[in-house]
CSV table of C-alpha atoms and ligand atoms in Angstrom, one decimal:
chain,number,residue,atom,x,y,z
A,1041,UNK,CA,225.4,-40.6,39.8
A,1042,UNK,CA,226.7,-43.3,41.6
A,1043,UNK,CA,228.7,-45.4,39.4
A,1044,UNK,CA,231.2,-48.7,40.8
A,1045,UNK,CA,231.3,-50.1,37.1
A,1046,UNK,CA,229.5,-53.1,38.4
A,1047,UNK,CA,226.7,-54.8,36.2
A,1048,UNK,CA,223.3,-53.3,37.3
A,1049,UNK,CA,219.2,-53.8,36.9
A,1050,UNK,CA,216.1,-51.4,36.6
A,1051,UNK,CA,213.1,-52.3,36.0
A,1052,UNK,CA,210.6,-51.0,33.4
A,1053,UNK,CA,207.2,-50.9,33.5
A,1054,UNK,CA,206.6,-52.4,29.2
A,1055,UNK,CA,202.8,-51.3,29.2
A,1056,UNK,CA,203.4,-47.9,30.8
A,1057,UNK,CA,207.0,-47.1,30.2
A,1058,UNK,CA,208.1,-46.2,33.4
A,1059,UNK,CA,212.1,-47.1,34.8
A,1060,UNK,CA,212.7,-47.9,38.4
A,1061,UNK,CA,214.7,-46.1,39.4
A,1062,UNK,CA,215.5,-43.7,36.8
A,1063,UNK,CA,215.1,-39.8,36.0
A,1064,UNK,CA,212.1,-38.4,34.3
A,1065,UNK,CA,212.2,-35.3,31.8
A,1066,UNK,CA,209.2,-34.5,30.5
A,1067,UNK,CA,208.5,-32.3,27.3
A,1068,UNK,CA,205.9,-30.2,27.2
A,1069,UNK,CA,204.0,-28.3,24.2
A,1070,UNK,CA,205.7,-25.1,25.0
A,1071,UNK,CA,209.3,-26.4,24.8
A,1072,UNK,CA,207.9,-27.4,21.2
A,1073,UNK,CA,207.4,-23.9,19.7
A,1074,UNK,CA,207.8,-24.2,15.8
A,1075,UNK,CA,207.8,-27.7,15.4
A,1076,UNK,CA,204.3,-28.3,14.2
A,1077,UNK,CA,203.1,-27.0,10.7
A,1078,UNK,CA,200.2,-25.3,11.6
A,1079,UNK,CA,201.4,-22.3,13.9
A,1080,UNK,CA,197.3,-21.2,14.7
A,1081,UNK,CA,196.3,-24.8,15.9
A,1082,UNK,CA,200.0,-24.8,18.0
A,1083,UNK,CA,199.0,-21.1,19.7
A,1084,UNK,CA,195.4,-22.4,20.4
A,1085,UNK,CA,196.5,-25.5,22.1
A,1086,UNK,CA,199.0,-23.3,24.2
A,1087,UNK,CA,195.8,-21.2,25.2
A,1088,UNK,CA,193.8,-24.7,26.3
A,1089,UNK,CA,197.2,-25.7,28.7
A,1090,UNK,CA,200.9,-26.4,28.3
A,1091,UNK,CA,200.2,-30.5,28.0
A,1092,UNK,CA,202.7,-32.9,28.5
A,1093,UNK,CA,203.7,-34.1,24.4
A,1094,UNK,CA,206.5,-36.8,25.8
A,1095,UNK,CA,209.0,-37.9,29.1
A,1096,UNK,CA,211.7,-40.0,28.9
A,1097,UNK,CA,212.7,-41.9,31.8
A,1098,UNK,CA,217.0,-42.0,31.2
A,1099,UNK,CA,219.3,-44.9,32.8
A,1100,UNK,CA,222.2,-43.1,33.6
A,1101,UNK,CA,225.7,-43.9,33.1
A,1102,UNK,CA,228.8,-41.6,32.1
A,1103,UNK,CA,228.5,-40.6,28.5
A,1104,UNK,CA,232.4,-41.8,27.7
A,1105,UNK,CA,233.4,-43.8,24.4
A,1106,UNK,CA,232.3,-47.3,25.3
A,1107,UNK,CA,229.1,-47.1,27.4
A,1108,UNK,CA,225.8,-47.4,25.9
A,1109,UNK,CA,223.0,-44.7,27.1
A,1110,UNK,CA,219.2,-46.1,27.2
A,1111,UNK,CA,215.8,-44.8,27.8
A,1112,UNK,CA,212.0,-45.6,27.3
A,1113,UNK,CA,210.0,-42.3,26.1
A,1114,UNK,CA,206.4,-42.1,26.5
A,1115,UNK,CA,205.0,-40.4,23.9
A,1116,UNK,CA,201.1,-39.3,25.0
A,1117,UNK,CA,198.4,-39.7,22.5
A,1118,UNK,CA,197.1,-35.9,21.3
A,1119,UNK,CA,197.6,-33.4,17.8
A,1120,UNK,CA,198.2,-29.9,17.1
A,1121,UNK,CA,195.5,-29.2,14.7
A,1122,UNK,CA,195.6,-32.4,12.3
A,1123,UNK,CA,199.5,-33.6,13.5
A,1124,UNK,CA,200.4,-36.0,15.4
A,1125,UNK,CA,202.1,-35.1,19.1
A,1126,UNK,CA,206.0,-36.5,18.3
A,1127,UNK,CA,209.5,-36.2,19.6
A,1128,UNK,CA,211.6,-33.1,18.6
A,1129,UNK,CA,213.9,-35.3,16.7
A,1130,UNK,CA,217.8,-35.4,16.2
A,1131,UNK,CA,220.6,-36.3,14.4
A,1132,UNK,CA,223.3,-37.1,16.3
A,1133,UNK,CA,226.4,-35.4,17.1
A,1134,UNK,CA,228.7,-37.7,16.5
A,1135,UNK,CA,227.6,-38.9,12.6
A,1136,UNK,CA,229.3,-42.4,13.6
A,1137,UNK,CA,226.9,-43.5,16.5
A,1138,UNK,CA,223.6,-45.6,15.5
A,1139,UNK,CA,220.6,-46.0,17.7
A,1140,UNK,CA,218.0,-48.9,18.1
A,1141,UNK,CA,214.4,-47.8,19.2
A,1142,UNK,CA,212.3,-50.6,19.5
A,1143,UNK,CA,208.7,-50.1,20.6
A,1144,UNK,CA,206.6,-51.7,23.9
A,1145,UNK,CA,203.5,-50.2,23.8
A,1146,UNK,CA,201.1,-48.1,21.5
A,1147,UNK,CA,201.8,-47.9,17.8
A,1148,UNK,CA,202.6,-44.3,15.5
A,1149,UNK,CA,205.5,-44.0,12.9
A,1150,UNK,CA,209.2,-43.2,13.1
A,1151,UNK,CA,209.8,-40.8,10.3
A,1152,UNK,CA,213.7,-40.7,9.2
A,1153,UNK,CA,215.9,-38.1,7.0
A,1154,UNK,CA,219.6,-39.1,6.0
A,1155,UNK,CA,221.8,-36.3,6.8
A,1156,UNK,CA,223.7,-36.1,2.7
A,1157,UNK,CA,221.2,-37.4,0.4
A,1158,UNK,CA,218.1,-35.9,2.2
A,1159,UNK,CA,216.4,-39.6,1.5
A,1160,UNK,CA,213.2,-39.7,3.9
A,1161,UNK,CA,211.8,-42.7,5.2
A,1162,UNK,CA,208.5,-43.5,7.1
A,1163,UNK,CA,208.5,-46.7,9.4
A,1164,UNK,CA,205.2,-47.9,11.1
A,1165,UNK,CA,205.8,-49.5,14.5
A,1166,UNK,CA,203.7,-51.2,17.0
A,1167,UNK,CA,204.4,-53.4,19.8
A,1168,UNK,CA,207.7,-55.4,19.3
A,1169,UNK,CA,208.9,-53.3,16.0
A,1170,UNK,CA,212.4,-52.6,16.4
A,1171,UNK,CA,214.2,-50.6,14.1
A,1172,UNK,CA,217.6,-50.0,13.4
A,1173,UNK,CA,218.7,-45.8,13.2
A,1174,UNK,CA,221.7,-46.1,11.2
A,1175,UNK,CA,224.6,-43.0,11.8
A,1176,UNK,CA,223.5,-39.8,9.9
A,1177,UNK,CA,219.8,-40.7,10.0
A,1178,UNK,CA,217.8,-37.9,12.2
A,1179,UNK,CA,214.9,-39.5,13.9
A,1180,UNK,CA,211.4,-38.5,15.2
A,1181,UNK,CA,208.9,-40.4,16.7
A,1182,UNK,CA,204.9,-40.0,16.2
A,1183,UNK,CA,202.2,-41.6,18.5
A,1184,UNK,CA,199.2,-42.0,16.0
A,1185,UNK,CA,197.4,-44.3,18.7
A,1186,UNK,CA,195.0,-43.2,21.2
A,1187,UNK,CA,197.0,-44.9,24.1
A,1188,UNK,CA,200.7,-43.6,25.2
A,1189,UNK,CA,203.1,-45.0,22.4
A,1190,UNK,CA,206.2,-46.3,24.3
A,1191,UNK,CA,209.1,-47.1,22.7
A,1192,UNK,CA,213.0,-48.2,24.5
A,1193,UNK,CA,216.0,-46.9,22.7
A,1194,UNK,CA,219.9,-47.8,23.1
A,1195,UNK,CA,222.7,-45.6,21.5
A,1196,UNK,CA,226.4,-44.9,22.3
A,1197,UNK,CA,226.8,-42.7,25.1
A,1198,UNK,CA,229.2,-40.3,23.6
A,1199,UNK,CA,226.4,-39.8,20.4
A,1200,UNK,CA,225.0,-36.5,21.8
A,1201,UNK,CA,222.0,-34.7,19.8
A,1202,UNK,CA,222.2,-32.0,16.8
A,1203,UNK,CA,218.5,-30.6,17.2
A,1204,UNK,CA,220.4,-27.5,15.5
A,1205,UNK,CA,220.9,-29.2,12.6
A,1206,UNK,CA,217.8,-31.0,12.1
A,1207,UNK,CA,215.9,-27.2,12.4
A,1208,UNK,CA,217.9,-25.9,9.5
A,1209,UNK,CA,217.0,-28.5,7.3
A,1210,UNK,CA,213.6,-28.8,8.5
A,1211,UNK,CA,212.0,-32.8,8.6
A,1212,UNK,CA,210.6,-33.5,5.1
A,1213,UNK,CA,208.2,-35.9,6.7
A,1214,UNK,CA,204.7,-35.5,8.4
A,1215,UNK,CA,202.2,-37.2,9.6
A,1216,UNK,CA,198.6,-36.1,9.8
A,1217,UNK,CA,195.0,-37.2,10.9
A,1218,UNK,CA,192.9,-37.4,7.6
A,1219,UNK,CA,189.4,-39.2,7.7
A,1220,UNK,CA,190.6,-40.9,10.6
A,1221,UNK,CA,193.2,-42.3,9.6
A,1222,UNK,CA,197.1,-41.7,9.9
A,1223,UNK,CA,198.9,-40.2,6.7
A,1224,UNK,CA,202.4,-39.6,6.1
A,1225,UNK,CA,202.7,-36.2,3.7
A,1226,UNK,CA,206.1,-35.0,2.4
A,1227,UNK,CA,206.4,-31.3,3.2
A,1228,UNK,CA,207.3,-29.6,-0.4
B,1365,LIG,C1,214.7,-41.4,22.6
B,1365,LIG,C2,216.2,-41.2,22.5
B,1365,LIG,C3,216.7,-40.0,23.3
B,1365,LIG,C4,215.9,-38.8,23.0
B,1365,LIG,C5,214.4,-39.1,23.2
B,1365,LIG,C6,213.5,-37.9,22.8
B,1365,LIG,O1,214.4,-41.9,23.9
B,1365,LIG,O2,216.6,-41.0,21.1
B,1365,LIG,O3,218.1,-39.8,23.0
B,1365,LIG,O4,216.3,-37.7,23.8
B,1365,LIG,O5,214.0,-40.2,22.3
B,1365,LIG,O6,213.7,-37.5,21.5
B,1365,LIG,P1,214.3,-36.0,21.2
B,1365,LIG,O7,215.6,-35.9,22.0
B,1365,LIG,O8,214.5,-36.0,19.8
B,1365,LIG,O9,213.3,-35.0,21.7
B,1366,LIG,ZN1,219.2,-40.5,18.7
């Protein structure tokens, strides 16, 4: 990366979530194996294609105490069986470091688990929600739309991601299609 410490601009696309310039990472259904409740659905899906499920475009700057790291994610429409196509999810590494994900475009949920107390919470966002991840809160985003949900999200650099942790405790939260309509089920 070529980094002088001097104030800088990109441009992103609000509609269609793309950064100029940036990198792009995309996630695809097979890097998703064992996320989604119902295993047959996932394994039929794979059969159909490995789809796209999310990218994120990433502004880069050096992950160091102090700097703030910042993305959009695109998050396509789609299900496994009856759930919702959403973001792996994360707490982060270091339990001090917040995050802000505020959405552009589209509309779904951002489902929540706090790390001690297990406490779940299910925000709906659409266009111009912005919510506030405190530290110790894991976080997963799911598109319920039919359009690309796009959200923008700020955190400190040096926050890193514990997906480890968030698989041993599993995400009490879901969200599924039923009669139409998105519904958030707590798993056990
Ligand atoms: C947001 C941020 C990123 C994260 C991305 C995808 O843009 O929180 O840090 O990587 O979503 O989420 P995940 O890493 O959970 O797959
Ligand atoms: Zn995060």
């Amino acid at each position: 990366m070529n980094w002088d410490k001097r104030p800088f601009a990109v441009t992103i696309d609000l509609e269609a979530g793309v950064v100029t310039p940036a990198e792009a990472r995309v996630t695809r259904l097979s890097d998703l194996e064992g996320l989604f409740v119902d295993e047959e659905a996932y394994r039929q899906e794979r059969e159909k294609g490995d789809l796209r499920v999310y990218t994120v475009y990433s502004i880069p700057v050096p992950e160091e105490r102090g700097q703030l790291l910042s993305c959009t994610t695109i998050l396509y429409p789609g299900k496994v069986g009856k759930e919702y196509y959403m973001t792996r999810g994360h707490f982060h590494l270091d339990t001090q470091a917040a995050e802000v994900y505020t959405c552009l475009s589209g509309e779904g949920y951002l489902l929540l688990v706090e790390d001690g107390s297990g406490e779940a919470e299910s925000i709906k966002v659409v266009k111009g929600t912005s919510v506030y991840v405190p530290a110790r809160w894991a976080h997963r985003m799911v598109n319920c739309g039919k359009i690309p949900l796009v959200f923008y999200a700020v955190w400190p650099a040096e926050a890193g991601h514990d997906y480890e942790r968030l698989r041993e405790k599993g995400f009490p939260l879901r969200v599924f299609e039923e009669g139409e309509r998105p519904s958030v089920v707590r798993l056990g």
